[in-house]
Amino acid sequence: MNIRMWGISLFMFLSTVSAVGQTANCYLKAPLPDEWEESGQVFQQTLPVDDYWWKSFRDTKLDSLITLAVDRNFSVAMAINRISAARANLWMERSNFFPSVGLNAGWTREETSGNISAAPQSTEHYYGASLSMSWEVDVFGSIRKRVKAQKENFAASKEEYTGVMISMAAEVASAYINLREFQQQLEVVKKNVASQEEVLKITEVRYNTGLVAKLDVAQAKSVLYSTRASIPQLEAGINQYITTLAVLLGMYPQEIRPVLETVGILPDYMEPIGVGMPVDLLLRRPDVRSAERNVNAQAALLGASKADWLPKVFLKGSFGYAARDLKDLVKSKSMTYEIAPALSWTIFSGGQLVNATRLAKVQLDETINQFNQTVLTAVQETDNAMNAYRNSIKQIVALREVRNQGVETLKLSLELYKQGLSPFQNVLDAQRSLLSYENQLVQAEGSSLLQLITLYKALGGGWRE
């Protein structure tokens, strides 16, 4: 299959569009991107993981949180409700295939005036019971096309549900990664605080023995207090993501806080990612499939609006009994019936049918444009996510080396300071640099995981009912 051609031919709705007078000129003609290849070991040209991509992080707590969100998340519940509503609309439209049958029964008494005609005043009464039936014979397919539109809407609602599930899993995973990132940054700060307290003790000893000026002690304290001052902001960030996870799980924060406050590590994940082919992307993403269904539905409605120009055929009838006395009601002589085939054809409606068809055409064009925009957005999101994830891996590799050198620099500068061979400023610079390097590394690791989550979301993978 030529991956440089748009995947229009892959979608069944083209036949529907052409059937109502549309052409492929409405669709994007530009080629899809080349295969998303990376010369290194970051990406592979295989289909992305179909199910439960988050399990590759090997974090059982994250697995449990997503499982809980599936059962309790209100966005998922609303998506399920939309499926139920679409199913009800489908069955309502299908009911037009069948005749409507009614039962009528009652007793009638009437008295006529003797002063409006030559006939004398009279009183009549009788009992009656009958079944009536009305049936529109779908000769020109108006009902069939509207049923098809509702079928496509129902299918689109299921695709939207899948999209909600993918987004929900990505949101839970992202909030969880952000929480762990803040916790790890807090651990880095606490570790550096402990290190800086040791350095402060060294400067105090050297000051008390007259080896250095009090300036060294003051500088050591300023670095220590500055590091401690970052702790409240990190604790606020931790609380923020705990509450975010609580909302995603449909819970109050106090219900889940004890579980999440325990410090956890960031998943260590730098394995190759299967990105598949560009055409596979179009076939996988729920928003693209939903947009396809919407085009199908609107094309069917356009066909139905054209069918409304043609005559409608109805078959009506009734069968029952009527008699003066109740005891004679079901006798054969009391039987009544009526058969009334009818044809209804609107010759003039003040432009209503014309404008209804115009509206349907405009709405079809709009859904086609929405489909094209969805495809472009899918390609954009995937390209951006792949580029961001690729560069985040490179950044982590570089920052790990920088962190290692920062540890070595602090160790050497402190040893030289103890021996009186180096000024205390070198130790201060090494402390500040090491704290910065370690924070940057934690942030880069968290950002890389977030980019990976975004990539899985962009690839349309990660959920299957």
C-alpha positions as a LaTeX table, in Angstrom:
\begin{tabular}{lrrr}
\hline
Residue & $x$ (\AA) & $y$ (\AA) & $z$ (\AA) \\
\hline
Met1 & 0.00 & 0.00 & 0.00 \\
Asn2 & 1.36 & 3.44 & $-0.94$ \\
Ile3 & 1.81 & 5.24 & 2.36 \\
Arg4 & 2.23 & 8.58 & 0.55 \\
Met5 & $-1.43$ & 8.69 & $-0.47$ \\
Trp6 & $-4.12$ & 9.84 & 1.85 \\
Gly7 & $-6.04$ & 6.95 & 3.31 \\
Ile8 & $-9.31$ & 8.06 & 1.77 \\
Ser9 & $-9.78$ & 4.83 & $-0.14$ \\
Leu10 & $-9.58$ & 2.98 & 3.16 \\
Phe11 & $-12.86$ & 4.39 & 4.34 \\
Met12 & $-16.14$ & 2.88 & 3.29 \\
Phe13 & $-17.99$ & 6.16 & 3.40 \\
Leu14 & $-16.64$ & 7.24 & 0.00 \\
Ser15 & $-19.24$ & 5.09 & $-1.73$ \\
Thr16 & $-21.96$ & 6.78 & 0.30 \\
Val17 & $-20.66$ & 10.23 & $-0.51$ \\
Ser18 & $-20.43$ & 9.49 & $-4.22$ \\
Ala19 & $-23.95$ & 8.08 & $-4.14$ \\
Val20 & $-25.30$ & 11.47 & $-3.10$ \\
Gly21 & $-23.38$ & 13.40 & $-5.73$ \\
Gln22 & $-20.21$ & 14.20 & $-3.83$ \\
Thr23 & $-16.70$ & 13.70 & $-5.20$ \\
Ala24 & $-13.32$ & 12.83 & $-3.77$ \\
Asn25 & $-12.27$ & 16.43 & $-4.52$ \\
Cys26 & $-13.57$ & 17.30 & $-1.06$ \\
Tyr27 & $-10.78$ & 15.33 & 0.60 \\
Leu28 & $-7.16$ & 16.06 & 1.23 \\
Lys29 & $-4.86$ & 15.21 & $-1.65$ \\
Ala30 & $-1.48$ & 15.92 & $-0.05$ \\
Pro31 & 0.63 & 12.90 & 0.86 \\
Leu32 & 0.89 & 11.60 & 4.37 \\
Pro33 & 4.28 & 11.92 & 6.04 \\
Asp34 & 6.91 & 9.34 & 5.23 \\
Glu35 & 7.31 & 6.45 & 7.61 \\
Trp36 & 8.15 & 7.84 & 11.00 \\
Glu37 & 11.62 & 6.40 & 11.32 \\
Glu38 & 14.42 & 7.14 & 13.74 \\
Ser39 & 17.94 & 6.02 & 12.94 \\
Gly40 & 18.54 & 5.13 & 16.58 \\
Gln41 & 16.61 & 2.84 & 18.89 \\
Val42 & 13.74 & 5.14 & 19.91 \\
Phe43 & 11.01 & 4.07 & 17.46 \\
Gln44 & 10.12 & 0.91 & 15.58 \\
Gln45 & 7.84 & 0.51 & 12.57 \\
Thr46 & 5.44 & $-1.85$ & 14.30 \\
Leu47 & 1.89 & $-1.34$ & 15.42 \\
Pro48 & 1.61 & 0.36 & 18.81 \\
Val49 & 0.52 & $-1.64$ & 21.81 \\
Asp50 & $-3.20$ & $-2.32$ & 21.52 \\
Asp51 & $-4.04$ & $-2.79$ & 25.16 \\
Tyr52 & $-3.03$ & $-1.30$ & 28.45 \\
Trp53 & 0.11 & 0.56 & 27.38 \\
Trp54 & 0.51 & 1.90 & 30.91 \\
Lys55 & 1.39 & $-1.58$ & 32.13 \\
Ser56 & 4.75 & $-1.19$ & 30.38 \\
Phe57 & 5.66 & 1.22 & 33.22 \\
Arg58 & 5.45 & $-1.75$ & 35.62 \\
Asp59 & 3.79 & 0.36 & 38.32 \\
Thr60 & 1.03 & $-1.58$ & 40.05 \\
Lys61 & $-0.33$ & 1.54 & 41.77 \\
Leu62 & $-0.82$ & 3.26 & 38.41 \\
Asp63 & $-2.56$ & 0.12 & 37.12 \\
Ser64 & $-4.93$ & 0.19 & 40.10 \\
Leu65 & $-5.70$ & 3.90 & 39.68 \\
Ile66 & $-6.66$ & 3.51 & 36.00 \\
Thr67 & $-8.78$ & 0.44 & 36.79 \\
Leu68 & $-10.59$ & 2.43 & 39.47 \\
Ala69 & $-11.09$ & 5.38 & 37.12 \\
Val70 & $-12.74$ & 3.12 & 34.55 \\
Asp71 & $-15.45$ & 2.29 & 37.08 \\
Arg72 & $-15.87$ & 5.72 & 38.68 \\
Asn73 & $-14.84$ & 8.45 & 36.23 \\
Phe74 & $-17.82$ & 10.67 & 35.39 \\
Ser75 & $-16.62$ & 11.47 & 31.87 \\
Val76 & $-16.71$ & 7.73 & 31.13 \\
Ala77 & $-20.19$ & 7.49 & 32.65 \\
Met78 & $-21.40$ & 10.36 & 30.45 \\
Ala79 & $-19.92$ & 8.68 & 27.37 \\
Ile80 & $-21.84$ & 5.51 & 28.23 \\
Asn81 & $-25.01$ & 7.59 & 28.56 \\
Arg82 & $-24.41$ & 9.06 & 25.11 \\
Ile83 & $-24.16$ & 5.55 & 23.68 \\
Ser84 & $-27.49$ & 4.65 & 25.31 \\
Ala85 & $-29.10$ & 7.80 & 23.90 \\
Ala86 & $-27.77$ & 7.05 & 20.40 \\
Arg87 & $-29.09$ & 3.48 & 20.64 \\
Ala88 & $-32.52$ & 4.78 & 21.65 \\
Asn89 & $-32.54$ & 7.20 & 18.70 \\
Leu90 & $-31.66$ & 4.32 & 16.38 \\
Trp91 & $-34.55$ & 2.18 & 17.61 \\
Met92 & $-36.92$ & 5.15 & 17.42 \\
Glu93 & $-36.00$ & 5.62 & 13.76 \\
Arg94 & $-36.29$ & 1.88 & 13.07 \\
Ser95 & $-39.83$ & 1.89 & 14.45 \\
Asn96 & $-40.92$ & 3.78 & 11.31 \\
Phe97 & $-40.45$ & 0.55 & 9.36 \\
Phe98 & $-43.44$ & $-0.93$ & 11.18 \\
Pro99 & $-47.14$ & 0.02 & 11.09 \\
Ser100 & $-48.69$ & 1.88 & 13.98 \\
Val101 & $-51.69$ & 0.04 & 15.41 \\
Gly102 & $-54.29$ & 1.57 & 17.72 \\
Leu103 & $-57.26$ & 0.23 & 19.66 \\
Asn104 & $-60.46$ & 2.24 & 19.99 \\
Ala105 & $-63.42$ & 1.22 & 22.12 \\
Gly106 & $-66.31$ & 3.11 & 23.65 \\
Trp107 & $-69.99$ & 3.88 & 23.96 \\
Thr108 & $-71.68$ & 6.76 & 22.16 \\
Arg109 & $-75.07$ & 8.43 & 22.87 \\
Glu110 & $-76.29$ & 11.34 & 20.74 \\
Glu111 & $-79.52$ & 13.21 & 20.33 \\
Thr112 & $-80.45$ & 15.11 & 17.15 \\
Ser113 & $-82.64$ & 18.24 & 17.08 \\
Gly114 & $-86.13$ & 18.05 & 15.61 \\
Asn115 & $-86.13$ & 21.72 & 14.61 \\
Ile116 & $-83.40$ & 21.70 & 11.94 \\
Ser117 & $-84.95$ & 19.27 & 9.48 \\
Ala118 & $-88.14$ & 17.47 & 8.68 \\
Ala119 & $-86.95$ & 14.48 & 10.66 \\
Pro120 & $-88.31$ & 14.24 & 14.20 \\
Gln121 & $-86.08$ & 14.57 & 17.24 \\
Ser122 & $-84.28$ & 11.29 & 17.87 \\
Thr123 & $-81.83$ & 9.71 & 20.28 \\
Glu124 & $-79.18$ & 7.22 & 19.20 \\
His125 & $-76.69$ & 5.19 & 21.19 \\
Tyr126 & $-74.27$ & 2.40 & 20.24 \\
Tyr127 & $-71.19$ & 0.48 & 21.31 \\
Gly128 & $-68.06$ & 0.28 & 19.20 \\
Ala129 & $-64.61$ & $-1.37$ & 19.21 \\
Ser130 & $-62.03$ & $-1.30$ & 16.42 \\
Leu131 & $-58.37$ & $-1.70$ & 15.53 \\
Ser132 & $-56.80$ & 0.96 & 13.29 \\
Met133 & $-53.53$ & 0.71 & 11.40 \\
Ser134 & $-51.35$ & 3.22 & 9.53 \\
Trp135 & $-48.20$ & 2.22 & 7.63 \\
Glu136 & $-45.86$ & 4.28 & 5.47 \\
Val137 & $-44.47$ & 2.06 & 2.72 \\
Asp138 & $-40.83$ & 3.11 & 2.29 \\
Val139 & $-40.85$ & 2.99 & $-1.50$ \\
Phe140 & $-38.11$ & 5.57 & $-2.12$ \\
Gly141 & $-35.89$ & 4.84 & 0.87 \\
Ser142 & $-36.46$ & 7.93 & 3.04 \\
Ile143 & $-36.85$ & 5.84 & 6.20 \\
Arg144 & $-33.97$ & 3.53 & 5.28 \\
Lys145 & $-31.61$ & 6.46 & 4.84 \\
Arg146 & $-32.60$ & 8.01 & 8.16 \\
Val147 & $-32.09$ & 4.67 & 9.89 \\
Lys148 & $-28.64$ & 4.45 & 8.30 \\
Ala149 & $-27.84$ & 7.91 & 9.64 \\
Gln150 & $-28.78$ & 6.85 & 13.16 \\
Lys151 & $-26.70$ & 3.67 & 12.80 \\
Glu152 & $-23.69$ & 5.80 & 11.96 \\
Asn153 & $-24.42$ & 8.14 & 14.87 \\
Phe154 & $-24.61$ & 5.14 & 17.16 \\
Ala155 & $-21.28$ & 3.85 & 15.85 \\
Ala156 & $-19.79$ & 7.34 & 16.29 \\
Ser157 & $-20.93$ & 7.40 & 19.92 \\
Lys158 & $-19.05$ & 4.14 & 20.55 \\
Glu159 & $-15.94$ & 5.60 & 18.96 \\
Glu160 & $-16.31$ & 8.65 & 21.20 \\
Tyr161 & $-16.52$ & 6.32 & 24.19 \\
Thr162 & $-13.26$ & 4.67 & 23.14 \\
Gly163 & $-11.70$ & 8.11 & 22.77 \\
Val164 & $-12.88$ & 9.08 & 26.25 \\
Met165 & $-11.36$ & 5.91 & 27.67 \\
Ile166 & $-8.02$ & 6.63 & 25.99 \\
Ser167 & $-8.04$ & 10.23 & 27.18 \\
Met168 & $-9.04$ & 9.22 & 30.68 \\
Ala169 & $-6.21$ & 6.70 & 30.95 \\
Ala170 & $-3.76$ & 9.30 & 29.61 \\
Glu171 & $-4.99$ & 11.94 & 32.07 \\
Val172 & $-4.69$ & 9.59 & 35.05 \\
Ala173 & $-1.23$ & 8.49 & 33.97 \\
Ser174 & $-0.10$ & 12.09 & 33.38 \\
Ala175 & $-1.35$ & 13.27 & 36.77 \\
Tyr176 & 0.33 & 10.28 & 38.41 \\
Ile177 & 3.65 & 10.99 & 36.67 \\
Asn178 & 3.45 & 14.66 & 37.68 \\
Leu179 & 2.79 & 13.60 & 41.26 \\
Arg180 & 5.82 & 11.29 & 41.29 \\
Glu181 & 7.94 & 13.99 & 39.66 \\
Phe182 & 7.11 & 16.48 & 42.42 \\
Gln183 & 7.76 & 13.84 & 45.06 \\
Gln184 & 11.15 & 13.06 & 43.55 \\
Gln185 & 12.01 & 16.74 & 43.37 \\
Leu186 & 11.13 & 16.99 & 47.05 \\
Glu187 & 13.40 & 14.05 & 47.78 \\
Val188 & 16.22 & 15.76 & 45.83 \\
Val189 & 15.73 & 18.93 & 47.88 \\
Lys190 & 15.72 & 17.00 & 51.16 \\
Lys191 & 18.89 & 15.16 & 50.16 \\
Asn192 & 20.60 & 18.42 & 49.26 \\
Val193 & 19.40 & 20.02 & 52.49 \\
Ala194 & 21.07 & 17.19 & 54.42 \\
Ser195 & 24.27 & 17.66 & 52.40 \\
Gln196 & 24.23 & 21.41 & 52.88 \\
Glu197 & 23.73 & 20.99 & 56.63 \\
Glu198 & 26.88 & 18.89 & 56.73 \\
Val199 & 28.78 & 21.58 & 54.83 \\
Leu200 & 27.45 & 24.20 & 57.25 \\
Lys201 & 28.80 & 22.18 & 60.17 \\
Ile202 & 32.21 & 22.05 & 58.49 \\
Thr203 & 32.29 & 25.83 & 58.00 \\
Glu204 & 31.26 & 26.41 & 61.62 \\
Val205 & 34.05 & 24.15 & 62.86 \\
Arg206 & 36.59 & 25.90 & 60.67 \\
Tyr207 & 35.30 & 29.30 & 61.80 \\
Asn208 & 35.41 & 28.33 & 65.46 \\
Thr209 & 39.02 & 27.22 & 65.02 \\
Gly210 & 39.89 & 30.48 & 63.33 \\
Leu211 & 40.68 & 28.97 & 59.94 \\
Val212 & 38.05 & 30.92 & 57.97 \\
Ala213 & 36.02 & 34.09 & 58.26 \\
Lys214 & 32.39 & 34.21 & 59.39 \\
Leu215 & 31.49 & 34.96 & 55.76 \\
Asp216 & 31.79 & 31.27 & 54.93 \\
Val217 & 29.24 & 30.39 & 57.61 \\
Ala218 & 26.82 & 33.06 & 56.42 \\
Gln219 & 27.11 & 31.92 & 52.79 \\
Ala220 & 26.56 & 28.28 & 53.77 \\
Lys221 & 23.44 & 29.25 & 55.70 \\
Ser222 & 22.06 & 31.31 & 52.80 \\
Val223 & 22.40 & 28.36 & 50.43 \\
Leu224 & 20.77 & 26.03 & 52.97 \\
Tyr225 & 17.83 & 28.36 & 53.70 \\
Ser226 & 17.30 & 29.00 & 50.00 \\
Thr227 & 17.04 & 25.26 & 49.38 \\
Arg228 & 14.63 & 24.80 & 52.29 \\
Ala229 & 12.44 & 27.62 & 50.93 \\
Ser230 & 11.58 & 25.52 & 47.84 \\
Ile231 & 9.95 & 22.77 & 49.93 \\
Pro232 & 6.50 & 24.42 & 50.46 \\
Gln233 & 6.03 & 24.96 & 46.72 \\
Leu234 & 6.81 & 21.32 & 46.02 \\
Glu235 & 4.42 & 20.18 & 48.75 \\
Ala236 & 1.70 & 22.37 & 47.20 \\
Gly237 & 2.33 & 20.74 & 43.82 \\
Ile238 & 2.03 & 17.28 & 45.39 \\
Asn239 & $-1.32$ & 18.23 & 46.90 \\
Gln240 & $-2.50$ & 19.65 & 43.58 \\
Tyr241 & $-1.95$ & 16.39 & 41.70 \\
Ile242 & $-3.47$ & 14.31 & 44.47 \\
Thr243 & $-6.68$ & 16.33 & 44.15 \\
Thr244 & $-6.48$ & 16.07 & 40.35 \\
Leu245 & $-6.28$ & 12.28 & 40.59 \\
Ala246 & $-9.16$ & 12.27 & 43.06 \\
Val247 & $-11.40$ & 14.08 & 40.56 \\
Leu248 & $-10.40$ & 11.70 & 37.75 \\
Leu249 & $-11.24$ & 8.76 & 40.02 \\
Gly250 & $-14.57$ & 10.26 & 41.08 \\
Met251 & $-13.47$ & 10.46 & 44.71 \\
Tyr252 & $-12.82$ & 13.05 & 47.38 \\
Pro253 & $-9.12$ & 13.84 & 47.99 \\
Gln254 & $-9.18$ & 12.59 & 51.58 \\
Glu255 & $-10.21$ & 9.14 & 50.37 \\
Ile256 & $-7.10$ & 8.67 & 48.25 \\
Arg257 & $-4.55$ & 10.93 & 49.93 \\
Pro258 & $-3.15$ & 8.26 & 52.31 \\
Val259 & $-2.37$ & 6.00 & 49.35 \\
Leu260 & $-0.70$ & 8.65 & 47.19 \\
Glu261 & 1.22 & 10.56 & 49.84 \\
Thr262 & 3.68 & 7.68 & 50.13 \\
Val263 & 6.70 & 8.67 & 48.05 \\
Gly264 & 7.08 & 6.68 & 44.84 \\
Ile265 & 9.68 & 6.67 & 42.11 \\
Leu266 & 9.29 & 7.65 & 38.48 \\
Pro267 & 9.04 & 4.67 & 36.12 \\
Asp268 & 12.34 & 4.03 & 34.38 \\
Tyr269 & 11.19 & 3.57 & 30.78 \\
Met270 & 13.37 & 4.20 & 27.74 \\
Glu271 & 12.44 & 1.29 & 25.49 \\
Pro272 & 11.71 & 1.49 & 21.72 \\
Ile273 & 8.16 & 2.54 & 20.85 \\
Gly274 & 6.12 & 1.03 & 18.03 \\
Val275 & 4.59 & 3.84 & 16.01 \\
Gly276 & 3.22 & 1.90 & 13.04 \\
Met277 & 2.55 & 3.41 & 9.63 \\
Pro278 & 0.73 & 6.70 & 8.92 \\
Val279 & $-2.24$ & 4.85 & 7.40 \\
Asp280 & $-2.44$ & 2.69 & 10.53 \\
Leu281 & $-2.80$ & 5.88 & 12.52 \\
Leu282 & $-5.92$ & 6.82 & 10.54 \\
Leu283 & $-7.42$ & 3.40 & 11.17 \\
Arg284 & $-6.66$ & 3.42 & 14.90 \\
Arg285 & $-7.61$ & 6.83 & 16.23 \\
Pro286 & $-11.17$ & 6.96 & 17.58 \\
Asp287 & $-11.60$ & 10.62 & 16.60 \\
Val288 & $-10.79$ & 9.82 & 12.96 \\
Arg289 & $-13.17$ & 6.86 & 12.96 \\
Ser290 & $-15.85$ & 8.98 & 14.64 \\
Ala291 & $-15.39$ & 11.71 & 12.03 \\
Glu292 & $-15.78$ & 9.05 & 9.34 \\
Arg293 & $-19.05$ & 7.90 & 10.91 \\
Asn294 & $-20.32$ & 11.48 & 11.04 \\
Val295 & $-19.69$ & 11.88 & 7.30 \\
Asn296 & $-21.57$ & 8.65 & 6.67 \\
Ala297 & $-24.50$ & 9.85 & 8.78 \\
Gln298 & $-24.70$ & 13.23 & 7.09 \\
Ala299 & $-24.46$ & 11.66 & 3.64 \\
Ala300 & $-27.41$ & 9.42 & 4.53 \\
Leu301 & $-29.42$ & 12.43 & 5.74 \\
Leu302 & $-28.71$ & 14.19 & 2.45 \\
Gly303 & $-30.08$ & 11.16 & 0.63 \\
Ala304 & $-33.15$ & 11.19 & 2.89 \\
Ser305 & $-33.76$ & 14.88 & 2.18 \\
Lys306 & $-33.72$ & 14.13 & $-1.57$ \\
Ala307 & $-36.14$ & 11.25 & $-1.06$ \\
Asp308 & $-38.56$ & 13.68 & 0.61 \\
Trp309 & $-39.09$ & 15.25 & $-2.82$ \\
Leu310 & $-40.77$ & 12.04 & $-4.00$ \\
Pro311 & $-44.27$ & 10.78 & $-3.20$ \\
Lys312 & $-45.00$ & 8.98 & 0.05 \\
Val313 & $-47.23$ & 5.91 & 0.01 \\
Phe314 & $-49.40$ & 5.09 & 3.01 \\
Leu315 & $-51.58$ & 2.12 & 3.76 \\
Lys316 & $-54.35$ & 2.82 & 6.25 \\
Gly317 & $-57.17$ & 0.66 & 7.49 \\
Ser318 & $-59.39$ & $-0.29$ & 10.38 \\
Phe319 & $-61.40$ & $-3.28$ & 11.51 \\
Gly320 & $-64.02$ & $-3.44$ & 14.27 \\
Tyr321 & $-67.57$ & $-3.87$ & 15.46 \\
Ala322 & $-70.45$ & $-1.49$ & 16.23 \\
Ala323 & $-73.94$ & $-2.26$ & 17.58 \\
Arg324 & $-76.78$ & $-0.66$ & 19.51 \\
Asp325 & $-76.80$ & $-3.43$ & 22.09 \\
Leu326 & $-73.70$ & $-4.72$ & 23.76 \\
Lys327 & $-74.81$ & $-8.32$ & 23.29 \\
Asp328 & $-74.81$ & $-7.85$ & 19.49 \\
Leu329 & $-71.33$ & $-6.21$ & 19.37 \\
Val330 & $-69.31$ & $-9.22$ & 18.18 \\
Lys331 & $-71.84$ & $-10.61$ & 15.74 \\
Ser332 & $-70.84$ & $-10.80$ & 12.10 \\
Lys333 & $-73.53$ & $-8.34$ & 11.09 \\
Ser334 & $-71.93$ & $-5.71$ & 13.41 \\
Met335 & $-68.53$ & $-5.90$ & 11.72 \\
Thr336 & $-67.02$ & $-2.76$ & 10.13 \\
Tyr337 & $-63.79$ & $-2.27$ & 8.21 \\
Glu338 & $-61.99$ & 0.28 & 6.07 \\
Ile339 & $-59.02$ & $-0.01$ & 3.67 \\
Ala340 & $-57.56$ & 3.27 & 2.47 \\
Pro341 & $-54.30$ & 3.23 & 0.47 \\
Ala342 & $-53.09$ & 6.80 & $-0.01$ \\
Leu343 & $-50.39$ & 8.68 & $-1.85$ \\
Ser344 & $-49.03$ & 11.98 & $-0.56$ \\
Trp345 & $-46.84$ & 14.20 & $-2.73$ \\
Thr346 & $-45.82$ & 17.69 & $-1.77$ \\
Ile347 & $-45.91$ & 19.80 & $-4.94$ \\
Phe348 & $-45.22$ & 23.16 & $-3.34$ \\
Ser349 & $-43.90$ & 23.89 & 0.15 \\
Gly350 & $-42.66$ & 27.44 & $-0.09$ \\
Gly351 & $-39.07$ & 26.30 & $-0.65$ \\
Gln352 & $-38.95$ & 24.11 & 2.45 \\
Leu353 & $-37.76$ & 20.97 & 0.63 \\
Val354 & $-35.26$ & 22.92 & $-1.46$ \\
Asn355 & $-33.71$ & 24.55 & 1.57 \\
Ala356 & $-33.74$ & 21.31 & 3.56 \\
Thr357 & $-31.62$ & 19.70 & 0.84 \\
Arg358 & $-29.33$ & 22.72 & 0.70 \\
Leu359 & $-28.90$ & 22.55 & 4.46 \\
Ala360 & $-28.08$ & 18.83 & 4.30 \\
Lys361 & $-25.45$ & 19.50 & 1.60 \\
Val362 & $-23.85$ & 22.25 & 3.67 \\
Gln363 & $-23.82$ & 20.02 & 6.75 \\
Leu364 & $-22.21$ & 17.23 & 4.73 \\
Asp365 & $-19.51$ & 19.62 & 3.50 \\
Glu366 & $-18.94$ & 20.69 & 7.10 \\
Thr367 & $-18.47$ & 17.11 & 8.31 \\
Ile368 & $-16.05$ & 16.46 & 5.44 \\
Asn369 & $-14.04$ & 19.49 & 6.48 \\
Gln370 & $-14.12$ & 18.29 & 10.06 \\
Phe371 & $-12.83$ & 14.91 & 8.92 \\
Asn372 & $-9.97$ & 16.53 & 7.01 \\
Gln373 & $-9.13$ & 18.71 & 10.01 \\
Thr374 & $-9.16$ & 15.66 & 12.28 \\
Val375 & $-6.71$ & 13.83 & 10.01 \\
Leu376 & $-4.36$ & 16.81 & 9.92 \\
Thr377 & $-4.57$ & 17.18 & 13.70 \\
Ala378 & $-3.80$ & 13.48 & 14.13 \\
Val379 & $-0.65$ & 13.78 & 12.01 \\
Gln380 & 0.39 & 16.98 & 13.78 \\
Glu381 & $-0.10$ & 15.53 & 17.27 \\
Thr382 & 1.83 & 12.39 & 16.41 \\
Asp383 & 4.72 & 14.25 & 14.79 \\
Asn384 & 4.98 & 16.66 & 17.72 \\
Ala385 & 4.79 & 13.89 & 20.32 \\
Met386 & 7.42 & 11.77 & 18.56 \\
Asn387 & 9.78 & 14.70 & 18.20 \\
Ala388 & 9.33 & 15.71 & 21.83 \\
Tyr389 & 9.83 & 12.16 & 23.11 \\
Arg390 & 12.91 & 11.61 & 20.91 \\
Asn391 & 14.57 & 14.78 & 22.22 \\
Ser392 & 13.56 & 14.09 & 25.81 \\
Ile393 & 15.52 & 10.81 & 25.68 \\
Lys394 & 18.59 & 12.66 & 24.42 \\
Gln395 & 18.18 & 15.25 & 27.17 \\
Ile396 & 17.99 & 12.58 & 29.89 \\
Val397 & 21.18 & 10.91 & 28.67 \\
Ala398 & 23.00 & 14.26 & 28.71 \\
Leu399 & 21.64 & 15.35 & 32.10 \\
Arg400 & 22.61 & 12.08 & 33.76 \\
Glu401 & 26.21 & 12.74 & 32.78 \\
Val402 & 25.93 & 16.34 & 33.96 \\
Arg403 & 24.53 & 15.16 & 37.30 \\
Asn404 & 27.39 & 12.70 & 37.73 \\
Gln405 & 29.93 & 15.41 & 37.07 \\
Gly406 & 28.13 & 17.72 & 39.49 \\
Val407 & 28.45 & 15.11 & 42.26 \\
Glu408 & 32.14 & 14.75 & 41.50 \\
Thr409 & 32.66 & 18.52 & 41.43 \\
Leu410 & 31.05 & 18.98 & 44.86 \\
Lys411 & 33.12 & 16.16 & 46.31 \\
Leu412 & 36.42 & 17.54 & 44.98 \\
Ser413 & 35.70 & 21.16 & 45.87 \\
Leu414 & 34.76 & 20.18 & 49.42 \\
Glu415 & 37.94 & 18.15 & 49.86 \\
Leu416 & 40.08 & 21.04 & 48.62 \\
Tyr417 & 38.21 & 23.44 & 50.91 \\
Lys418 & 38.85 & 21.23 & 53.94 \\
Gln419 & 42.55 & 21.28 & 53.08 \\
Gly420 & 42.54 & 25.05 & 52.69 \\
Leu421 & 43.46 & 24.77 & 49.01 \\
Ser422 & 40.26 & 26.21 & 47.53 \\
Pro423 & 37.92 & 29.09 & 48.46 \\
Phe424 & 34.49 & 28.34 & 49.87 \\
Gln425 & 32.89 & 29.97 & 46.83 \\
Asn426 & 33.75 & 26.86 & 44.80 \\
Val427 & 31.81 & 24.72 & 47.28 \\
Leu428 & 28.82 & 27.09 & 47.11 \\
Asp429 & 28.81 & 27.01 & 43.33 \\
Ala430 & 29.06 & 23.22 & 43.34 \\
Gln431 & 26.13 & 22.93 & 45.77 \\
Arg432 & 23.89 & 25.21 & 43.75 \\
Ser433 & 24.84 & 23.50 & 40.50 \\
Leu434 & 24.25 & 20.00 & 41.83 \\
Leu435 & 20.79 & 20.91 & 43.13 \\
Ser436 & 19.97 & 22.43 & 39.74 \\
Tyr437 & 21.30 & 19.43 & 37.82 \\
Glu438 & 19.39 & 16.91 & 39.91 \\
Asn439 & 16.17 & 18.89 & 39.62 \\
Gln440 & 16.61 & 19.21 & 35.87 \\
Leu441 & 17.16 & 15.47 & 35.59 \\
Val442 & 14.01 & 14.64 & 37.54 \\
Gln443 & 12.02 & 17.12 & 35.47 \\
Ala444 & 13.44 & 15.69 & 32.24 \\
Glu445 & 12.56 & 12.13 & 33.28 \\
Gly446 & 9.03 & 13.19 & 34.18 \\
Ser447 & 8.66 & 15.20 & 30.99 \\
Ser448 & 9.86 & 12.25 & 28.91 \\
Leu449 & 7.19 & 10.01 & 30.44 \\
Leu450 & 4.54 & 12.65 & 29.84 \\
Gln451 & 5.62 & 12.92 & 26.20 \\
Leu452 & 5.43 & 9.15 & 25.91 \\
Ile453 & 1.87 & 9.21 & 27.29 \\
Thr454 & 1.00 & 11.93 & 24.78 \\
Leu455 & 2.50 & 9.80 & 22.01 \\
Tyr456 & 0.43 & 6.76 & 22.93 \\
Lys457 & $-2.66$ & 8.96 & 23.01 \\
Ala458 & $-1.79$ & 10.45 & 19.60 \\
Leu459 & $-1.30$ & 6.97 & 18.16 \\
Gly460 & $-4.83$ & 6.03 & 19.21 \\
Gly461 & $-3.57$ & 3.02 & 21.14 \\
Gly462 & $-4.06$ & 1.98 & 24.68 \\
Trp463 & $-7.64$ & 0.87 & 24.96 \\
Arg464 & $-9.83$ & $-1.95$ & 23.72 \\
Glu465 & $-13.13$ & $-3.02$ & 25.20 \\
\hline
\end{tabular}
